[in-house]
PDB file of C-alpha atoms and ligand atoms in Angstrom:
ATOM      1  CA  UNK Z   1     -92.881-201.998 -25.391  1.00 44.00           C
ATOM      2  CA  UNK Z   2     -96.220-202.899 -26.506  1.00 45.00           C
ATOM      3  CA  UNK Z   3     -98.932-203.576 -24.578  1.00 47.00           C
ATOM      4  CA  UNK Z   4    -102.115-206.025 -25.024  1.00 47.00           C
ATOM      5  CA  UNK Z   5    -105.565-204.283 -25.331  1.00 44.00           C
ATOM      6  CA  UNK Z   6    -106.817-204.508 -22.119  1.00 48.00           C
ATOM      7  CA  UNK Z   7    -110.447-204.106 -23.167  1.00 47.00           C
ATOM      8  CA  UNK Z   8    -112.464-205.105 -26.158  1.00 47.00           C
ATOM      9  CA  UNK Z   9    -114.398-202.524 -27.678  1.00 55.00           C
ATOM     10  CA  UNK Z  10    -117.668-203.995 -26.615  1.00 62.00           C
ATOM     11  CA  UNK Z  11    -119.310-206.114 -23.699  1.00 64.00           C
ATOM     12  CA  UNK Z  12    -122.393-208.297 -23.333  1.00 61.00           C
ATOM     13  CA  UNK Z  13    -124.161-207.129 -20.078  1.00 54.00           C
ATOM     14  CA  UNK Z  14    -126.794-208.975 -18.139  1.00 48.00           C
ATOM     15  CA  UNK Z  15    -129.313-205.832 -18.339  1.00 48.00           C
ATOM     16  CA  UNK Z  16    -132.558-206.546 -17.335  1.00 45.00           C
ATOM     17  CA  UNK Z  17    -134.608-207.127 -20.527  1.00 48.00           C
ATOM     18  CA  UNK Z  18    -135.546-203.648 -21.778  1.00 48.00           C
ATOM     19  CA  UNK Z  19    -138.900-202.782 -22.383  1.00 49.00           C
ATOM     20  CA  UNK Z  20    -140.130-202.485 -25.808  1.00 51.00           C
ATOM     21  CA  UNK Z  21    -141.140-198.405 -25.656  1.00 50.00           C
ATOM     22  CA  UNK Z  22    -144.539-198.178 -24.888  1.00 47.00           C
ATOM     23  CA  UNK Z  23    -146.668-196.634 -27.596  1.00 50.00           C
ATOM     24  CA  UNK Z  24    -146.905-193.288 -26.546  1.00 54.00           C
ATOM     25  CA  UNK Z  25    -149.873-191.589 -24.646  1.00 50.00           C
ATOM     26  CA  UNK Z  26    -151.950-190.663 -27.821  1.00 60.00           C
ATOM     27  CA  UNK Z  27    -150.775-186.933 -28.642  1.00 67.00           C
ATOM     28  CA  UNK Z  28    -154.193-185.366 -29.485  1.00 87.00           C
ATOM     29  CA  UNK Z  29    -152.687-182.886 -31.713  1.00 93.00           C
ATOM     30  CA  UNK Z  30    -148.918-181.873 -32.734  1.00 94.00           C
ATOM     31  CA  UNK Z  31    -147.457-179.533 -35.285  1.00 96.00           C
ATOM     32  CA  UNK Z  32    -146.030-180.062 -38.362  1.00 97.00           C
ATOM     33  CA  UNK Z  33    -142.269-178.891 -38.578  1.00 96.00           C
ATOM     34  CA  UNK Z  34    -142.347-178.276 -42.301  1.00 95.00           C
ATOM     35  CA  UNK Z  35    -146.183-176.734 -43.094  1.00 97.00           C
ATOM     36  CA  UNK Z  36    -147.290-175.743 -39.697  1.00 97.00           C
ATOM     37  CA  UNK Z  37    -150.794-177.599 -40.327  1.00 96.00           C
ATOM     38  CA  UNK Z  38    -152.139-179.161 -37.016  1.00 96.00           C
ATOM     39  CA  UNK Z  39    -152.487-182.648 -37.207  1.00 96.00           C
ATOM     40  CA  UNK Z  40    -155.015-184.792 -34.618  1.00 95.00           C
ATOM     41  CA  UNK Z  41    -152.562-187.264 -33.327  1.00 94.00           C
ATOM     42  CA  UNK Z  42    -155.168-190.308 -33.836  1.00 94.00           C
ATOM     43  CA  UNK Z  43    -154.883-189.837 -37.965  1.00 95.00           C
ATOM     44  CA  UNK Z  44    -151.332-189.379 -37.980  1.00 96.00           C
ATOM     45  CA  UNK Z  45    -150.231-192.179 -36.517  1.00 94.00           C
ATOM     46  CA  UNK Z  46    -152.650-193.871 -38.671  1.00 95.00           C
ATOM     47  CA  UNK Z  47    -150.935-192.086 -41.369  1.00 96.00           C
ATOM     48  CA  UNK Z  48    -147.685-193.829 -40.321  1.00 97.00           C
ATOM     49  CA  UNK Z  49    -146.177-190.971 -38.946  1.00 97.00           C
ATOM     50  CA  UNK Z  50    -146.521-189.063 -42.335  1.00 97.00           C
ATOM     51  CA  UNK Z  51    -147.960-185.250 -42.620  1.00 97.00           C
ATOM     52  CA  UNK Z  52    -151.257-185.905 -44.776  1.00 96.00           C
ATOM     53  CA  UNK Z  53    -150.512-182.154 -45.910  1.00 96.00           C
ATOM     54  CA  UNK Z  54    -146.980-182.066 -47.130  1.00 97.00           C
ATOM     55  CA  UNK Z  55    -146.223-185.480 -46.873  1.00 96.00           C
ATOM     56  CA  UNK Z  56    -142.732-184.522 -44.259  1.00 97.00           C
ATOM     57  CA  UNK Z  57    -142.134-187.602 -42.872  1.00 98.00           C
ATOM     58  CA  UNK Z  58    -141.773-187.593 -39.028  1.00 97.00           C
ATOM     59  CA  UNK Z  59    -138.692-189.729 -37.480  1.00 97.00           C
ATOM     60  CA  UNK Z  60    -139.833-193.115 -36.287  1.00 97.00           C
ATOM     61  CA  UNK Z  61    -138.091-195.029 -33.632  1.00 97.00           C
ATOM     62  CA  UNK Z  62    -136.191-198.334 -34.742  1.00 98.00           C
ATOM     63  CA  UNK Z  63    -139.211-200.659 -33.398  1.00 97.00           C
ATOM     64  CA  UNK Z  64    -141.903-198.425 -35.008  1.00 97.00           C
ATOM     65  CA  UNK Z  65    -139.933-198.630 -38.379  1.00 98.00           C
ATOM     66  CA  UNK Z  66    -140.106-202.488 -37.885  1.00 98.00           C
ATOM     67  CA  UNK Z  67    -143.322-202.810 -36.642  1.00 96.00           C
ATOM     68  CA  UNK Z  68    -144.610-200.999 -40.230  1.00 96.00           C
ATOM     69  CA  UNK Z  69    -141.725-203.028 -42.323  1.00 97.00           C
ATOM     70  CA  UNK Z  70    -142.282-206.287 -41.620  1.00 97.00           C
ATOM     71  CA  UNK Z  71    -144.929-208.786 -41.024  1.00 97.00           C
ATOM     72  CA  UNK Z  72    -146.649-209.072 -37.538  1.00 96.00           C
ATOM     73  CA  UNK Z  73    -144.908-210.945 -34.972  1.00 94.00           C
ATOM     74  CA  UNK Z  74    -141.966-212.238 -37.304  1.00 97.00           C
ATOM     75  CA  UNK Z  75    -139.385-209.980 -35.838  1.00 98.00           C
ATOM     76  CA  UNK Z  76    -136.627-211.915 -34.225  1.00 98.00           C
ATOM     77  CA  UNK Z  77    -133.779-209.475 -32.098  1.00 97.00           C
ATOM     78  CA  UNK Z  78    -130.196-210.375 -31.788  1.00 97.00           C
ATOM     79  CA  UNK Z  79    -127.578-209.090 -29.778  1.00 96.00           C
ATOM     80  CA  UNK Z  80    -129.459-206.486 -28.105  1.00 95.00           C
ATOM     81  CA  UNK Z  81    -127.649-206.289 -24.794  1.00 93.00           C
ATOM     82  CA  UNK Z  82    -123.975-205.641 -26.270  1.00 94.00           C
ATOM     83  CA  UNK Z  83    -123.159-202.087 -24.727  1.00 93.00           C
ATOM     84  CA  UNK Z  84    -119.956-199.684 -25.436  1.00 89.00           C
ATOM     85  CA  UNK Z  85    -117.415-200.291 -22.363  1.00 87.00           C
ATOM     86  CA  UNK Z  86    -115.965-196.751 -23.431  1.00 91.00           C
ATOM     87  CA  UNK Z  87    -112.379-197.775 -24.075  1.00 88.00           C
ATOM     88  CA  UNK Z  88    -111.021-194.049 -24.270  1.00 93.00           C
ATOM     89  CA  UNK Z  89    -112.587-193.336 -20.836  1.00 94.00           C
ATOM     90  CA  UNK Z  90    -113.712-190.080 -22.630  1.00 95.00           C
ATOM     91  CA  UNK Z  91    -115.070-186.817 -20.754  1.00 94.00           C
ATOM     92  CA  UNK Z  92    -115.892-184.061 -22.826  1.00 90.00           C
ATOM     93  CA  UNK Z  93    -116.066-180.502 -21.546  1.00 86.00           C
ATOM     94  CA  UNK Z  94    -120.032-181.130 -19.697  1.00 88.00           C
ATOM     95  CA  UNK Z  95    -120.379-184.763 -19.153  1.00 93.00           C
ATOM     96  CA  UNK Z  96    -118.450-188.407 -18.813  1.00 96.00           C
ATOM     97  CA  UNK Z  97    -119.243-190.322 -22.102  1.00 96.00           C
ATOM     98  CA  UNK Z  98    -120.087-192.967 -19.463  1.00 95.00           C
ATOM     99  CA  UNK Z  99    -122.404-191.220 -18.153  1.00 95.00           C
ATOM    100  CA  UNK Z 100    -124.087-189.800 -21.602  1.00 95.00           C
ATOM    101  CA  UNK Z 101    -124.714-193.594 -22.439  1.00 95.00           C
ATOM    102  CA  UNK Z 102    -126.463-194.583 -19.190  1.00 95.00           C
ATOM    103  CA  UNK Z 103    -128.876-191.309 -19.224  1.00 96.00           C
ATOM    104  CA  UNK Z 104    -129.909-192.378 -23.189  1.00 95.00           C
ATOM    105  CA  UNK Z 105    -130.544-196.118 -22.661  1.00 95.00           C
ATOM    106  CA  UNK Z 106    -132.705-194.531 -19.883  1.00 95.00           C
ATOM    107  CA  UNK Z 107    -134.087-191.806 -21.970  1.00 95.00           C
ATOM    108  CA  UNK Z 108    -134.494-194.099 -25.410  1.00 94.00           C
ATOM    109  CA  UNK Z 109    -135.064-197.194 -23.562  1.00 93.00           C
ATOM    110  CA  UNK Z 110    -132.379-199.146 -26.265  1.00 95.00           C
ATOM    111  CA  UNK Z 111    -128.873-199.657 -25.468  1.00 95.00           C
ATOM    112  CA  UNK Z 112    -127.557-198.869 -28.167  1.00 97.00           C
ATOM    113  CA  UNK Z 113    -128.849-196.959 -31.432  1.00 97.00           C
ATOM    114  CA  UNK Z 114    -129.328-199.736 -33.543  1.00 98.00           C
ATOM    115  CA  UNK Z 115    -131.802-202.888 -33.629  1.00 98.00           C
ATOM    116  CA  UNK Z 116    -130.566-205.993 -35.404  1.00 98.00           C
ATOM    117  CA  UNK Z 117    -132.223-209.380 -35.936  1.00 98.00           C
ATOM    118  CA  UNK Z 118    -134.235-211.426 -38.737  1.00 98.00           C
ATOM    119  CA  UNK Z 119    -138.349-210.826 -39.952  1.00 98.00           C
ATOM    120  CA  UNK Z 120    -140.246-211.823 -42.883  1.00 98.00           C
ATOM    121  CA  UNK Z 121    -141.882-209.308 -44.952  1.00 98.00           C
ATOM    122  CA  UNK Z 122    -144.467-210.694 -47.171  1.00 96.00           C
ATOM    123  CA  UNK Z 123    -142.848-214.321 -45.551  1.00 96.00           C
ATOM    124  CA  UNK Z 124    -139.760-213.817 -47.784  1.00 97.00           C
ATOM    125  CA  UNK Z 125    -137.006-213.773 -44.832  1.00 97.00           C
ATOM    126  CA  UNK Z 126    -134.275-211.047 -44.496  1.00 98.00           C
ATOM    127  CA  UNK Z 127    -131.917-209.878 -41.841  1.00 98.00           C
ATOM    128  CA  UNK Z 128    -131.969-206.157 -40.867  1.00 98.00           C
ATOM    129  CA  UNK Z 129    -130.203-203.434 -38.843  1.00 98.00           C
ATOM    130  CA  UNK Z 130    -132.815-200.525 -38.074  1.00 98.00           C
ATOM    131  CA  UNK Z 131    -130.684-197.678 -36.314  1.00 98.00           C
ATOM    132  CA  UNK Z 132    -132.648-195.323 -34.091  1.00 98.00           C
ATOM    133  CA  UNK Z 133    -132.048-191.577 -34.023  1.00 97.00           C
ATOM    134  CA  UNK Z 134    -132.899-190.866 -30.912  1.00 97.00           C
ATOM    135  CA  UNK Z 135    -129.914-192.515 -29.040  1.00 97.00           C
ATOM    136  CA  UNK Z 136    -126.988-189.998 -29.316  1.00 96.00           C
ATOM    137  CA  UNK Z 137    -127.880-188.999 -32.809  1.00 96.00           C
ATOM    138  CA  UNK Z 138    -128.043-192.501 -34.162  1.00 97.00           C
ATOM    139  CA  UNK Z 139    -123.907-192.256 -34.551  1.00 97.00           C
ATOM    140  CA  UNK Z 140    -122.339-195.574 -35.193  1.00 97.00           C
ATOM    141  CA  UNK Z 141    -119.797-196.265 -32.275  1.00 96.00           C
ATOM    142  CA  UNK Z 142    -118.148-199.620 -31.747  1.00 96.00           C
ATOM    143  CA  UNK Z 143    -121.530-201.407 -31.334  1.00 97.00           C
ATOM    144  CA  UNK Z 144    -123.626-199.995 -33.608  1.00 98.00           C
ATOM    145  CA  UNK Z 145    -120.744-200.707 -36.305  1.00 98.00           C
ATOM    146  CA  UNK Z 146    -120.865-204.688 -34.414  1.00 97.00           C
ATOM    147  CA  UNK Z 147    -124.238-205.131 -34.437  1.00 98.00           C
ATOM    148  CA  UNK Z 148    -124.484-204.341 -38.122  1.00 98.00           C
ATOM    149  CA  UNK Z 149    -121.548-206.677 -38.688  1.00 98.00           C
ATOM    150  CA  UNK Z 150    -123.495-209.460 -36.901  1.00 98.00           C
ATOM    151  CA  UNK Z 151    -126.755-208.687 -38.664  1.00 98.00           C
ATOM    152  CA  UNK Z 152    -124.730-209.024 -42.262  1.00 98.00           C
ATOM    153  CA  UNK Z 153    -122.943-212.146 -40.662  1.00 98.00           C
ATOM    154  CA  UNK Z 154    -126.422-213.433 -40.497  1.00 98.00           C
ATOM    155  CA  UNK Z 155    -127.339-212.668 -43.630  1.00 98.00           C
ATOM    156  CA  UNK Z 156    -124.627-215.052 -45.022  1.00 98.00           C
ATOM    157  CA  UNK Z 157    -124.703-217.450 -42.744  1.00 98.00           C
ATOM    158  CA  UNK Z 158    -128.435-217.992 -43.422  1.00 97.00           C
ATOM    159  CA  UNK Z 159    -128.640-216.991 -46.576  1.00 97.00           C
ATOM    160  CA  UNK Z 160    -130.751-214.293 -46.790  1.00 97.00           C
ATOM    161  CA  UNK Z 161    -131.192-210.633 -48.170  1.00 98.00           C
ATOM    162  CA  UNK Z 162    -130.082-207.766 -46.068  1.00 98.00           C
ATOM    163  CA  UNK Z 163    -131.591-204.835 -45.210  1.00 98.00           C
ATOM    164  CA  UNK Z 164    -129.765-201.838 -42.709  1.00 98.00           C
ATOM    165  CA  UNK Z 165    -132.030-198.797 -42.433  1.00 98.00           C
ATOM    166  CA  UNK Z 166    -129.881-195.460 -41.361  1.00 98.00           C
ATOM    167  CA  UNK Z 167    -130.783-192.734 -39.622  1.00 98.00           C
ATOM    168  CA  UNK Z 168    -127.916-190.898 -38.570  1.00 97.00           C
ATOM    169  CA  UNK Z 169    -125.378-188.476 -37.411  1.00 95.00           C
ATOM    170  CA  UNK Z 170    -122.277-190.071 -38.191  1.00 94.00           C
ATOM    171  CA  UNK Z 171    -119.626-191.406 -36.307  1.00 95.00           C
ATOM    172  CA  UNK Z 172    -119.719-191.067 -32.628  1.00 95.00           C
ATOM    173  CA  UNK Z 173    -116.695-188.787 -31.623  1.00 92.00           C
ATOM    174  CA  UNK Z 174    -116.070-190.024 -28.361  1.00 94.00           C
ATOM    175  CA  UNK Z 175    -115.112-193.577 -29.607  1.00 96.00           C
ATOM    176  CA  UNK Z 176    -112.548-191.994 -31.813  1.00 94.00           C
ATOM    177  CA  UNK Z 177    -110.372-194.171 -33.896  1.00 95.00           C
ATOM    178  CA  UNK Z 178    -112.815-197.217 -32.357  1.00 95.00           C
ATOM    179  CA  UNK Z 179    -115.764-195.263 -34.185  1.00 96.00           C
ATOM    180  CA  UNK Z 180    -113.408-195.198 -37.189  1.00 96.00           C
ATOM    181  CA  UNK Z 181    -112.688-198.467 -37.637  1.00 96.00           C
ATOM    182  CA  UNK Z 182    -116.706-199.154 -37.858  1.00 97.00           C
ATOM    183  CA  UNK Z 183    -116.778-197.825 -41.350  1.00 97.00           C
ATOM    184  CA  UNK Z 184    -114.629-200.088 -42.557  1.00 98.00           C
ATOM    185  CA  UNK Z 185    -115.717-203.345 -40.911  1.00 98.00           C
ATOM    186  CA  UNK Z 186    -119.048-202.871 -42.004  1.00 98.00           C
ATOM    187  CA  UNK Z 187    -118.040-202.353 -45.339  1.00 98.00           C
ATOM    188  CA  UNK Z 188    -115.955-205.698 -45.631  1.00 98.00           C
ATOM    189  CA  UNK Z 189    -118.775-207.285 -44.253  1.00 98.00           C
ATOM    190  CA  UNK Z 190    -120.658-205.865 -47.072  1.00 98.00           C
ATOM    191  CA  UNK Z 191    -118.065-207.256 -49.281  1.00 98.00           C
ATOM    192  CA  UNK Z 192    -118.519-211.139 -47.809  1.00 98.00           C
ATOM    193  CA  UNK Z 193    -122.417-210.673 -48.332  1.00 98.00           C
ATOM    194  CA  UNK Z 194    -121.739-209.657 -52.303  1.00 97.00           C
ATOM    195  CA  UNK Z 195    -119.413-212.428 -52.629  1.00 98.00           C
ATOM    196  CA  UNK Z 196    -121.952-214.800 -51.328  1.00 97.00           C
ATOM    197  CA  UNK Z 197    -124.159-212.974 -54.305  1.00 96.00           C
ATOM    198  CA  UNK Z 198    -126.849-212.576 -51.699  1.00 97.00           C
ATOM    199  CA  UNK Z 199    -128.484-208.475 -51.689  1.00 98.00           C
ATOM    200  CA  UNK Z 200    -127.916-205.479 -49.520  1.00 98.00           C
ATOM    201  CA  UNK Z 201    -130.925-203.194 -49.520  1.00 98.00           C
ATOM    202  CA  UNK Z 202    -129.992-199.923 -47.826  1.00 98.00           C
ATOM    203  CA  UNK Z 203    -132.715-197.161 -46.688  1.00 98.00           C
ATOM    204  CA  UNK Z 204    -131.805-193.678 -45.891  1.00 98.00           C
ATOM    205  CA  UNK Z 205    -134.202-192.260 -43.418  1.00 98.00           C
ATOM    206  CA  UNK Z 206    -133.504-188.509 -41.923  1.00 97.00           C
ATOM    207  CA  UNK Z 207    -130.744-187.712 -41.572  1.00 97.00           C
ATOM    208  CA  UNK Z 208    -128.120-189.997 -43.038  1.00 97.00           C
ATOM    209  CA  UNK Z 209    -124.586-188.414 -42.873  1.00 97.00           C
ATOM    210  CA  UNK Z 210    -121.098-188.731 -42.056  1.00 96.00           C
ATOM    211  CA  UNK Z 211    -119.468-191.885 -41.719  1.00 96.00           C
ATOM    212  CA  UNK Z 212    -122.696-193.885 -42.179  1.00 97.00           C
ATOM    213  CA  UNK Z 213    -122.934-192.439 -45.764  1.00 97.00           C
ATOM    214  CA  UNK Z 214    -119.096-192.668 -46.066  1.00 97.00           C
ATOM    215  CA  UNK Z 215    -119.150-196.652 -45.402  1.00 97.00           C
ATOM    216  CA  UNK Z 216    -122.864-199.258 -45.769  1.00 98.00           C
ATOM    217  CA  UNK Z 217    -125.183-196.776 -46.116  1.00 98.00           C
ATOM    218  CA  UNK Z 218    -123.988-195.776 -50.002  1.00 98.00           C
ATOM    219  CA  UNK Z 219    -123.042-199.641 -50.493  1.00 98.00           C
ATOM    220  CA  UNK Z 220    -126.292-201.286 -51.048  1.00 98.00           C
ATOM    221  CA  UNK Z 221    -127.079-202.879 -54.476  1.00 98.00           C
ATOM    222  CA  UNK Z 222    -130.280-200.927 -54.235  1.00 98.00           C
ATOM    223  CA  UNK Z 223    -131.022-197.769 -52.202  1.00 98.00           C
ATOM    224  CA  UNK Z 224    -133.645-196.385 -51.364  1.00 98.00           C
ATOM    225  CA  UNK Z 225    -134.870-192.996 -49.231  1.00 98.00           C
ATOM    226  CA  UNK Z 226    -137.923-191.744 -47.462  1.00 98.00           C
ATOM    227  CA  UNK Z 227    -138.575-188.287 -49.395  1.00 98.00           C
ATOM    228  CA  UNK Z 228    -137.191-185.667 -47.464  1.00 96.00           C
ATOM    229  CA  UNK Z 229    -134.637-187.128 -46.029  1.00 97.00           C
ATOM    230  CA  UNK Z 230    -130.969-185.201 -45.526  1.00 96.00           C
ATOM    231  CA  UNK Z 231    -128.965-187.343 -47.237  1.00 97.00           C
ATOM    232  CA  UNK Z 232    -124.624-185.988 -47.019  1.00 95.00           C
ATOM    233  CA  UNK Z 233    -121.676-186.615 -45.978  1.00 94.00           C
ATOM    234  CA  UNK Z 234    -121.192-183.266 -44.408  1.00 91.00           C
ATOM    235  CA  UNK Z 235    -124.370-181.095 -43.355  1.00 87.00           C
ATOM    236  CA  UNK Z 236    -125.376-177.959 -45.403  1.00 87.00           C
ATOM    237  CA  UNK Z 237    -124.086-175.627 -42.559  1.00 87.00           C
ATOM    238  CA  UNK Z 238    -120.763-177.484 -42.302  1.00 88.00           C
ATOM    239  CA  UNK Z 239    -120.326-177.096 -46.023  1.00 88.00           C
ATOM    240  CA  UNK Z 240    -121.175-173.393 -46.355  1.00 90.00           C
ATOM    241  CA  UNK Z 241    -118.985-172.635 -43.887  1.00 91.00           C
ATOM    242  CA  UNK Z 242    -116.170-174.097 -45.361  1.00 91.00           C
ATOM    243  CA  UNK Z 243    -116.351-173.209 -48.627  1.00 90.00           C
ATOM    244  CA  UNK Z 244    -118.520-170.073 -48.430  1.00 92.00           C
ATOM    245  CA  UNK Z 245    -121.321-170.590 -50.509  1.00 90.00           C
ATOM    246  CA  UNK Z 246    -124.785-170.715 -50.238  1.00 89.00           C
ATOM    247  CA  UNK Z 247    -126.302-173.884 -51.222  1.00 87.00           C
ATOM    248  CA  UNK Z 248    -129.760-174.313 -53.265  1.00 85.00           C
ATOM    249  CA  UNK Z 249    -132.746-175.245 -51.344  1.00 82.00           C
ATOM    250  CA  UNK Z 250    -132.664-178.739 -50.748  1.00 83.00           C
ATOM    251  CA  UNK Z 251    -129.395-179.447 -52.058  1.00 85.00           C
ATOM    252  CA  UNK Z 252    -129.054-182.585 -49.610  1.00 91.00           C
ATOM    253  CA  UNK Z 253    -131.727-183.902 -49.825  1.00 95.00           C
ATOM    254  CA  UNK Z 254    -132.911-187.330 -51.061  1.00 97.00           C
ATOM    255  CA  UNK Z 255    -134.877-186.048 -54.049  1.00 97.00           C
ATOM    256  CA  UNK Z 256    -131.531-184.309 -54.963  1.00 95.00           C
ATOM    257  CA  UNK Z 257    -129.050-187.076 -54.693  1.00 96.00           C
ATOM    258  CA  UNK Z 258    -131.740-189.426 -56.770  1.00 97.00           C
ATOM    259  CA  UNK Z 259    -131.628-186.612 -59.545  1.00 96.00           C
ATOM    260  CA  UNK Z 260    -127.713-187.217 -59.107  1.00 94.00           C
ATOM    261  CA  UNK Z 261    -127.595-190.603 -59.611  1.00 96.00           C
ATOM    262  CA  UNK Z 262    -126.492-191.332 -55.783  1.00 96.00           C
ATOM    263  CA  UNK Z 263    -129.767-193.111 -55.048  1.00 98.00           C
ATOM    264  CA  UNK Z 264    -131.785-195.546 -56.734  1.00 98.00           C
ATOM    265  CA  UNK Z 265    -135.532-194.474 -55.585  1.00 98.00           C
ATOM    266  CA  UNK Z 266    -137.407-192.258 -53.420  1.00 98.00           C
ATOM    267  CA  UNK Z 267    -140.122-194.406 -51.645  1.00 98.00           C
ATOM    268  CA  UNK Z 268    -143.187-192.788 -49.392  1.00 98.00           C
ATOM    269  CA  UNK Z 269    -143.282-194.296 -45.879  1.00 98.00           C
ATOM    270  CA  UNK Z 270    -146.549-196.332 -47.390  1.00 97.00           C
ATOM    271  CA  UNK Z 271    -145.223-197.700 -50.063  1.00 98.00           C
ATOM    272  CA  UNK Z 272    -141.553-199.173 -48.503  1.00 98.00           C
ATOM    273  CA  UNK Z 273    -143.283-202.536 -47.288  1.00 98.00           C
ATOM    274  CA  UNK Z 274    -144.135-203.317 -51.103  1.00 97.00           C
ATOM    275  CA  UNK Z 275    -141.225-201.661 -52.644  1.00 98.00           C
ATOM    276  CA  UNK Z 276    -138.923-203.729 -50.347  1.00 98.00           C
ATOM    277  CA  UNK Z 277    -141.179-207.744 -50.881  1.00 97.00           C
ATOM    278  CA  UNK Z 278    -140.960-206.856 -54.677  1.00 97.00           C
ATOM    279  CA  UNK Z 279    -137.094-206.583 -54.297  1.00 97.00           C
ATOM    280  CA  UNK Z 280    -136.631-209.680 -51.959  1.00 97.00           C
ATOM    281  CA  UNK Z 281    -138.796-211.439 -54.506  1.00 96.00           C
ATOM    282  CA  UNK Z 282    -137.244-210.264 -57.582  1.00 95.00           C
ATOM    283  CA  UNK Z 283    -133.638-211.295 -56.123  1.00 92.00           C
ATOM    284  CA  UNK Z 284    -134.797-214.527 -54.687  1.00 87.00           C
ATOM    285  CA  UNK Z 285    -135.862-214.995 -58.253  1.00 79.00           C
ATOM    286  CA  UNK Z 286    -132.258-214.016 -59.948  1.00 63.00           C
ATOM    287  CA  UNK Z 287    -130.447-216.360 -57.090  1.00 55.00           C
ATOM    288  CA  UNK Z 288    -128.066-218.448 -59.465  1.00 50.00           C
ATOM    289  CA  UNK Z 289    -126.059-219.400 -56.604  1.00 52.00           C
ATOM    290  CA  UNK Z 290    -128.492-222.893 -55.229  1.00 50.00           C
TER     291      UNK Z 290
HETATM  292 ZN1   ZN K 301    -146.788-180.834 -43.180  1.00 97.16          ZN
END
């Protein structure tokens, strides 16, 4: 006998409005992971977040990345109070998945690890999905993979570029098959928005891997990386496990997969605002479809 879904995969909720995070409590000084140099908080967030030694780029949450992509005040959100009604009622061995989700939207204050909407940069208008590391990983369950959907929806329906900005761990296990099914809807999305010959710009920030890469994140007519970055399907511990071989220094990293051909261009932090208005106007430009 078969039986009706009995929930959908998501669920608005009537949340109070979250608060955007407040900018931190100036750190006066923090480490560098990478070189070790000290580094007065005051010029490094100045810096955008970027060692001014080795030039490791620090993760940035998903309203900090659109605060420094976009122009002032021209970010729009959508859909930010959609929240996972955990259809497989999952518990893993320490915690209730139900649980997990309510201590990160406390912890990250986001309910989800992605932040969707519309912004100008340089007034040329786009649609974007920025995901956000910090909430379990920045895996895609079934409303990050929504979220992105709507944001490419948007994209057509106003016919715009597109822009989705990854930064993350991969598919979030405890949605199983729900998680799954993410990968491809946001690819035949992606499909709608190239037959509507309108762009895709896809940025890999650290780490981009798993599903993510598996589905949008290698899909974009032009992709671009923050230096750095690990960029893979399957981590370089995962891999020389499995097949018992060491791995060359930064054999997953964005500098490597551009030498492959994966990749069209590494971009510092600084630079992505430009790189990304000279795309939007260079594809506005090749727009044979008005
Ligand atoms: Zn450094």
């Amino acid at each position: 006998m078969v039986k009706e879904a009995e929930v959908p995969s998501t669920a608005q909720t009537t949340l109070h409005p979250l608060p955007r995070p407040a900018s931190q409590p100036e750190n006066l000084a923090l480490k560098c992971p990478k070189c070790k140099e000290m580094l007065l908080g005051r010029d490094w967030e100045k810096n955008l977040k970027v060692c001014s030694r080795c030039s490791y780029h620090f993760k940035l949450s998903a309203y900090e990345r659109i605060e420094f992509l976009v122009d002032p005040a021209s970010f729009v959100e959508m859909d930010r109070d959609i929240i996972s009604v955990d259809p497989l009622k999952f518990v893993s061995r320490s915690q209730a998945y139900a649980t997990k989700l309510d201590e990160e939207r406390e912890s990250a204050s986001l309910n989800e690890a992605v932040v969707s909407g519309h912004a100008t940069i340089e007034d040329l208008p786009l649609a974007l999905a920025i995901m956000d590391f910090r909430f379990i990983g920045g895996s895609m369950g079934s409303v990050v993979g929504e979220k992105i959907t709507r944001a490419i929806e948007l994209g057509i329906e106003k016919h715009v570029p597109v822009l989705i900005s990854s930064a993350s761990g991969g598919a979030r296990m405890q949605e199983g098959l729900y998680s799954l099914m993410q990968m491809a809807k946001t690819s035949a999305a992606l499909a709608k928005l190239g037959e509507a010959r309108l762009p895709f710009f896809s940025l890999l920030t650290d780490p981009t891997t798993g599903g993510v890469t598996a589905s949008f994140a290698m899909l974009g007519d032009v992709i671009l990386a923050e230096p750095g970055a690990l960029i893979c399907f399957a981590g370089p511990r995962v891999i020389e496990g499995a097949m018992h071989v060491k791995l060359p220094d930064g054999a997953v990293t964005s500098e490597f997969v551009l030498q492959h051909g994966m990749i069209d261009a590494v971009v510092h932090r600084r630079e992505l605002r430009q790189t990304l208005a000279k795309l939007l106007r260079l594809y506005a430009g090749a727009d044979r479809s008005k």
